mmCIF file of C-alpha atoms in Angstrom:
data_model
loop_
_atom_site.group_PDB
_atom_site.id
_atom_site.type_symbol
_atom_site.label_atom_id
_atom_site.label_comp_id
_atom_site.label_asym_id
_atom_site.label_seq_id
_atom_site.Cartn_x
_atom_site.Cartn_y
_atom_site.Cartn_z
ATOM 1 C CA MET A 1 -4.062 22.040 -23.355
ATOM 2 C CA LEU A 2 -2.433 25.594 -23.601
ATOM 3 C CA GLU A 3 -5.795 27.204 -23.890
ATOM 4 C CA LYS A 4 -7.098 25.241 -20.903
ATOM 5 C CA GLY A 5 -3.982 26.273 -18.756
ATOM 6 C CA ILE A 6 -3.055 22.671 -18.486
ATOM 7 C CA CYS A 7 0.512 23.373 -19.654
ATOM 8 C CA ARG A 8 2.482 26.519 -20.601
ATOM 9 C CA PRO A 9 5.675 27.437 -22.434
ATOM 10 C CA SER A 10 8.715 27.003 -20.169
ATOM 11 C CA ARG A 11 12.349 28.485 -19.913
ATOM 12 C CA SER A 12 13.318 25.647 -17.399
ATOM 13 C CA ASN A 13 16.738 24.135 -17.312
ATOM 14 C CA TRP A 14 14.992 20.811 -16.570
ATOM 15 C CA ALA A 15 13.784 18.814 -19.482
ATOM 16 C CA SER A 16 12.152 15.386 -19.669
ATOM 17 C CA PRO A 17 11.349 13.494 -22.930
ATOM 18 C CA LEU A 18 7.709 13.751 -24.231
ATOM 19 C CA HIS A 19 5.595 10.702 -23.356
ATOM 20 C CA MET A 20 2.083 9.944 -24.988
ATOM 21 C CA ILE A 21 -0.319 8.105 -22.736
ATOM 22 C CA PRO A 22 -3.344 6.580 -24.560
ATOM 23 C CA LYS A 23 -6.601 7.977 -23.380
ATOM 24 C CA GLY A 24 -9.643 5.675 -24.333
ATOM 25 C CA SER A 25 -9.425 4.333 -27.899
ATOM 26 C CA THR A 26 -9.109 7.591 -29.958
ATOM 27 C CA ASP A 27 -7.386 10.105 -27.704
ATOM 28 C CA TRP A 28 -3.843 10.708 -26.259
ATOM 29 C CA GLN A 29 -2.617 12.424 -23.253
ATOM 30 C CA PRO A 30 0.922 14.240 -23.477
ATOM 31 C CA THR A 31 3.090 14.238 -20.408
ATOM 32 C CA GLY A 32 6.791 13.853 -19.485
ATOM 33 C CA ASP A 33 8.782 10.777 -19.233
ATOM 34 C CA TYR A 34 9.823 11.558 -15.595
ATOM 35 C CA LYS A 35 12.010 8.563 -14.878
ATOM 36 C CA ALA A 36 15.054 10.673 -14.115
ATOM 37 C CA LEU A 37 12.944 13.267 -12.107
ATOM 38 C CA ASN A 38 11.256 10.367 -10.116
ATOM 39 C CA ARG A 39 14.604 8.793 -9.195
ATOM 40 C CA VAL A 40 15.566 12.025 -7.250
ATOM 41 C CA THR A 41 12.178 12.756 -5.847
ATOM 42 C CA LYS A 42 11.487 12.404 -2.099
ATOM 43 C CA GLN A 43 9.136 9.528 -1.742
ATOM 44 C CA ASP A 44 5.710 9.736 -0.150
ATOM 45 C CA LYS A 45 4.365 6.627 1.362
ATOM 46 C CA TYR A 46 0.626 7.799 1.859
ATOM 47 C CA PRO A 47 -1.457 4.724 1.218
ATOM 48 C CA VAL A 48 -3.829 4.280 -1.760
ATOM 49 C CA PRO A 49 -6.696 2.252 -0.405
ATOM 50 C CA HIS A 50 -7.572 -1.212 -1.311
ATOM 51 C CA LEU A 51 -11.179 -2.058 -2.500
ATOM 52 C CA GLN A 52 -11.536 -4.496 0.298
ATOM 53 C CA TYR A 53 -10.877 -1.830 2.939
ATOM 54 C CA PHE A 54 -14.574 -0.552 2.969
ATOM 55 C CA SER A 55 -16.461 -3.787 2.200
ATOM 56 C CA HIS A 56 -17.936 -4.080 5.740
ATOM 57 C CA TYR A 57 -19.571 -0.636 5.259
ATOM 58 C CA LEU A 58 -21.630 -2.167 2.510
ATOM 59 C CA LYS A 59 -23.742 -4.400 4.782
ATOM 60 C CA GLY A 60 -27.405 -3.289 4.571
ATOM 61 C CA LYS A 61 -26.787 -0.760 1.877
ATOM 62 C CA ASN A 62 -29.115 -0.980 -1.311
ATOM 63 C CA ILE A 63 -28.599 2.085 -3.247
ATOM 64 C CA PHE A 64 -25.190 3.233 -4.776
ATOM 65 C CA SER A 65 -23.750 6.154 -6.589
ATOM 66 C CA LYS A 66 -20.559 6.476 -8.422
ATOM 67 C CA ILE A 67 -18.722 9.889 -8.962
ATOM 68 C CA VAL A 68 -15.814 10.286 -11.339
ATOM 69 C CA LEU A 69 -13.795 13.450 -11.259
ATOM 70 C CA VAL A 70 -12.546 15.146 -14.389
ATOM 71 C CA ARG A 71 -8.807 15.753 -14.871
ATOM 72 C CA GLU A 72 -8.354 15.082 -11.284
ATOM 73 C CA TYR A 73 -4.533 15.624 -11.133
ATOM 74 C CA HIS A 74 -4.835 18.961 -12.906
ATOM 75 C CA GLN A 75 -6.932 20.277 -9.984
ATOM 76 C CA ILE A 76 -3.843 20.204 -7.756
ATOM 77 C CA PRO A 77 -1.381 23.139 -8.143
ATOM 78 C CA VAL A 78 2.345 22.339 -8.134
ATOM 79 C CA ASN A 79 4.513 24.235 -5.807
ATOM 80 C CA PRO A 80 5.655 27.276 -7.876
ATOM 81 C CA ASP A 81 9.311 26.583 -7.118
ATOM 82 C CA ASP A 82 9.017 23.121 -8.493
ATOM 83 C CA ILE A 83 6.913 23.816 -11.720
ATOM 84 C CA GLU A 84 10.090 24.176 -13.753
ATOM 85 C CA LYS A 85 10.905 20.577 -12.923
ATOM 86 C CA THR A 86 7.926 19.286 -14.782
ATOM 87 C CA ALA A 87 9.235 20.669 -18.004
ATOM 88 C CA PHE A 88 9.027 18.351 -21.125
ATOM 89 C CA ILE A 89 10.468 18.471 -24.655
ATOM 90 C CA THR A 90 8.227 18.581 -27.728
ATOM 91 C CA PRO A 91 8.876 19.278 -31.518
ATOM 92 C CA PHE A 92 7.247 22.759 -30.784
ATOM 93 C CA GLY A 93 9.445 23.757 -27.886
ATOM 94 C CA LEU A 94 9.754 23.280 -24.083
ATOM 95 C CA PHE A 95 6.488 23.281 -21.951
ATOM 96 C CA GLU A 96 5.733 22.705 -18.189
ATOM 97 C CA PHE A 97 2.818 21.789 -16.057
ATOM 98 C CA PRO A 98 1.565 24.245 -13.357
ATOM 99 C CA HIS A 99 -0.509 21.591 -12.050
ATOM 100 C CA LEU A 100 0.022 17.869 -10.907
ATOM 101 C CA ASN A 101 0.341 15.573 -13.857
ATOM 102 C CA PHE A 102 0.558 11.913 -14.953
ATOM 103 C CA GLY A 103 4.009 10.274 -14.806
ATOM 104 C CA LEU A 104 5.107 12.052 -11.501
ATOM 105 C CA CYS A 105 5.794 9.470 -8.957
ATOM 106 C CA LEU A 106 3.835 11.188 -6.182
ATOM 107 C CA ALA A 107 0.724 12.085 -8.228
ATOM 108 C CA SER A 108 -1.410 9.236 -6.901
ATOM 109 C CA GLN A 109 -0.357 9.575 -3.215
ATOM 110 C CA THR A 110 -0.752 13.468 -3.357
ATOM 111 C CA PHE A 111 -4.275 13.154 -4.860
ATOM 112 C CA GLN A 112 -5.387 10.373 -2.548
ATOM 113 C CA ARG A 113 -4.355 12.582 0.562
ATOM 114 C CA PHE A 114 -6.210 15.547 -0.953
ATOM 115 C CA ILE A 115 -9.432 13.659 -1.815
ATOM 116 C CA ASN A 116 -9.444 12.105 1.697
ATOM 117 C CA GLU A 117 -9.103 15.514 3.175
ATOM 118 C CA VAL A 118 -12.007 16.755 1.117
ATOM 119 C CA LEU A 119 -14.241 13.792 2.133
ATOM 120 C CA TYR A 120 -13.034 13.576 5.781
ATOM 121 C CA GLY A 121 -15.674 12.562 8.135
ATOM 122 C CA PHE A 122 -17.905 11.078 5.470
ATOM 123 C CA TYR A 123 -18.290 7.319 6.279
ATOM 124 C CA PHE A 124 -20.976 6.790 3.630
ATOM 125 C CA CYS A 125 -18.384 6.856 0.676
ATOM 126 C CA PHE A 126 -15.082 5.372 -0.572
ATOM 127 C CA ALA A 127 -12.542 7.189 -2.620
ATOM 128 C CA TYR A 128 -10.021 5.576 -4.899
ATOM 129 C CA ILE A 129 -7.999 8.541 -6.319
ATOM 130 C CA HIS A 130 -10.636 10.012 -8.815
ATOM 131 C CA ASP A 131 -13.408 7.359 -8.436
ATOM 132 C CA ILE A 132 -15.767 7.775 -5.461
ATOM 133 C CA LEU A 133 -18.431 5.255 -4.350
ATOM 134 C CA VAL A 134 -21.454 6.394 -2.298
ATOM 135 C CA PHE A 135 -23.711 3.915 -0.591
ATOM 136 C CA ASP A 136 -26.856 4.182 1.554
ATOM 137 C CA LYS A 137 -29.968 2.162 2.487
ATOM 138 C CA ASP A 138 -32.357 4.042 0.073
ATOM 139 C CA LYS A 139 -32.605 6.714 -2.468
ATOM 140 C CA THR A 140 -33.609 9.395 -0.023
ATOM 141 C CA GLY A 141 -30.512 8.762 1.987
ATOM 142 C CA ASP A 142 -28.381 8.511 -1.058
ATOM 143 C CA MET A 143 -29.576 11.961 -2.357
ATOM 144 C CA GLN A 144 -28.786 13.603 0.974
ATOM 145 C CA ARG A 145 -25.286 11.933 0.971
ATOM 146 C CA LEU A 146 -24.654 13.311 -2.527
ATOM 147 C CA GLU A 147 -25.793 16.628 -1.604
ATOM 148 C CA GLN A 148 -23.214 16.790 1.214
ATOM 149 C CA ILE A 149 -20.486 15.491 -1.058
ATOM 150 C CA PHE A 150 -21.278 18.095 -3.728
ATOM 151 C CA LYS A 151 -21.227 21.001 -1.302
ATOM 152 C CA ARG A 152 -17.826 19.846 -0.098
ATOM 153 C CA PHE A 153 -16.717 19.749 -3.711
ATOM 154 C CA VAL A 154 -17.815 23.313 -4.241
ATOM 155 C CA GLU A 155 -15.858 24.375 -1.282
ATOM 156 C CA TYR A 156 -12.581 22.794 -2.685
ATOM 157 C CA GLY A 157 -13.274 23.641 -6.296
ATOM 158 C CA ILE A 158 -13.500 20.050 -7.613
ATOM 159 C CA THR A 159 -15.082 19.221 -10.781
ATOM 160 C CA ILE A 160 -16.799 16.086 -11.797
ATOM 161 C CA ASN A 161 -17.156 14.171 -15.087
ATOM 162 C CA GLU A 162 -20.965 13.979 -15.264
ATOM 163 C CA SER A 163 -20.966 11.647 -18.335
ATOM 164 C CA LYS A 164 -19.133 9.035 -16.266
ATOM 165 C CA CYS A 165 -21.080 9.379 -13.015
ATOM 166 C CA GLU A 166 -23.955 7.046 -12.033
ATOM 167 C CA PHE A 167 -26.545 8.143 -9.226
ATOM 168 C CA SER A 168 -28.915 6.107 -7.041
ATOM 169 C CA LYS A 169 -28.591 2.713 -8.696
ATOM 170 C CA PRO A 170 -29.164 -0.631 -7.149
ATOM 171 C CA GLN A 171 -25.716 -1.765 -8.605
ATOM 172 C CA VAL A 172 -22.749 0.133 -10.110
ATOM 173 C CA ASP A 173 -19.542 -0.850 -11.843
ATOM 174 C CA PHE A 174 -16.689 0.203 -9.725
ATOM 175 C CA LEU A 175 -13.012 -0.475 -10.230
ATOM 176 C CA GLY A 176 -13.592 -3.414 -12.282
ATOM 177 C CA HIS A 177 -16.122 -4.908 -9.991
ATOM 178 C CA ILE A 178 -19.907 -4.814 -9.528
ATOM 179 C CA ILE A 179 -21.079 -3.217 -6.206
ATOM 180 C CA SER A 180 -24.519 -4.147 -5.089
ATOM 181 C CA SER A 181 -26.498 -5.174 -1.913
ATOM 182 C CA GLU A 182 -25.068 -8.726 -2.422
ATOM 183 C CA GLY A 183 -21.622 -7.342 -1.955
ATOM 184 C CA ILE A 184 -18.543 -6.991 -4.229
ATOM 185 C CA LEU A 185 -18.407 -9.214 -7.299
ATOM 186 C CA PRO A 186 -15.998 -9.285 -10.319
ATOM 187 C CA MET A 187 -17.328 -8.021 -13.572
ATOM 188 C CA SER A 188 -18.322 -10.833 -15.933
ATOM 189 C CA SER A 189 -16.033 -9.398 -18.615
ATOM 190 C CA LYS A 190 -13.044 -9.650 -16.298
ATOM 191 C CA VAL A 191 -13.953 -13.169 -15.396
ATOM 192 C CA LYS A 192 -14.425 -14.113 -19.036
ATOM 193 C CA ALA A 193 -10.887 -12.940 -19.864
ATOM 194 C CA ILE A 194 -9.591 -15.615 -17.418
ATOM 195 C CA GLN A 195 -11.761 -18.253 -18.542
ATOM 196 C CA VAL A 196 -10.748 -17.962 -22.155
ATOM 197 C CA PHE A 197 -7.127 -17.689 -21.520
ATOM 198 C CA PRO A 198 -5.257 -20.425 -23.229
ATOM 199 C CA LYS A 199 -4.297 -23.399 -21.076
ATOM 200 C CA PRO A 200 -0.459 -24.072 -20.792
ATOM 201 C CA GLU A 201 0.609 -27.022 -23.152
ATOM 202 C CA THR A 202 4.186 -27.264 -21.819
ATOM 203 C CA VAL A 203 5.832 -27.527 -18.366
ATOM 204 C CA SER A 204 8.319 -24.886 -18.904
#
């Protein structure tokens, strides 16, 4: 993380405990436990959209692409005057994040506002933080839409996680749902978890 510039040594008077977030089945993401900092942070009520908000745009659409951004929060710089507030304690010393990071209460709203600005005017896609769904009637249209989006990404310096993206498919998995020309359906794995859930045997 130091080599990539994600965090750096700090001399801050602020210090949050170290908190490890599981990332997949084998990796961990270090961040700060920012409960105390979040309590004194001015709240941002910018809305993070619901999946159903864009369902009416899917009518007549047959081809879908999913774009996933890499380390999305780390693409947003923190105000230089506030970087010291992100400091966290480790066994190896005090470190801070010069970019937005997990655990900060405004992270989701800040990035959602940013990605909405990036994609402003594009009514052929839906962004939920770092997951972006693109939809069109055919592959030719989809490729044109993707080109428009990627040009905008270049302008804003946004990086994608190519290994997690899907392009020009008849259906894609998106936010735990299957998106296709038939609409929005729950993934079978999610439904199965409910079906096999033990039935209650007592009243209380």
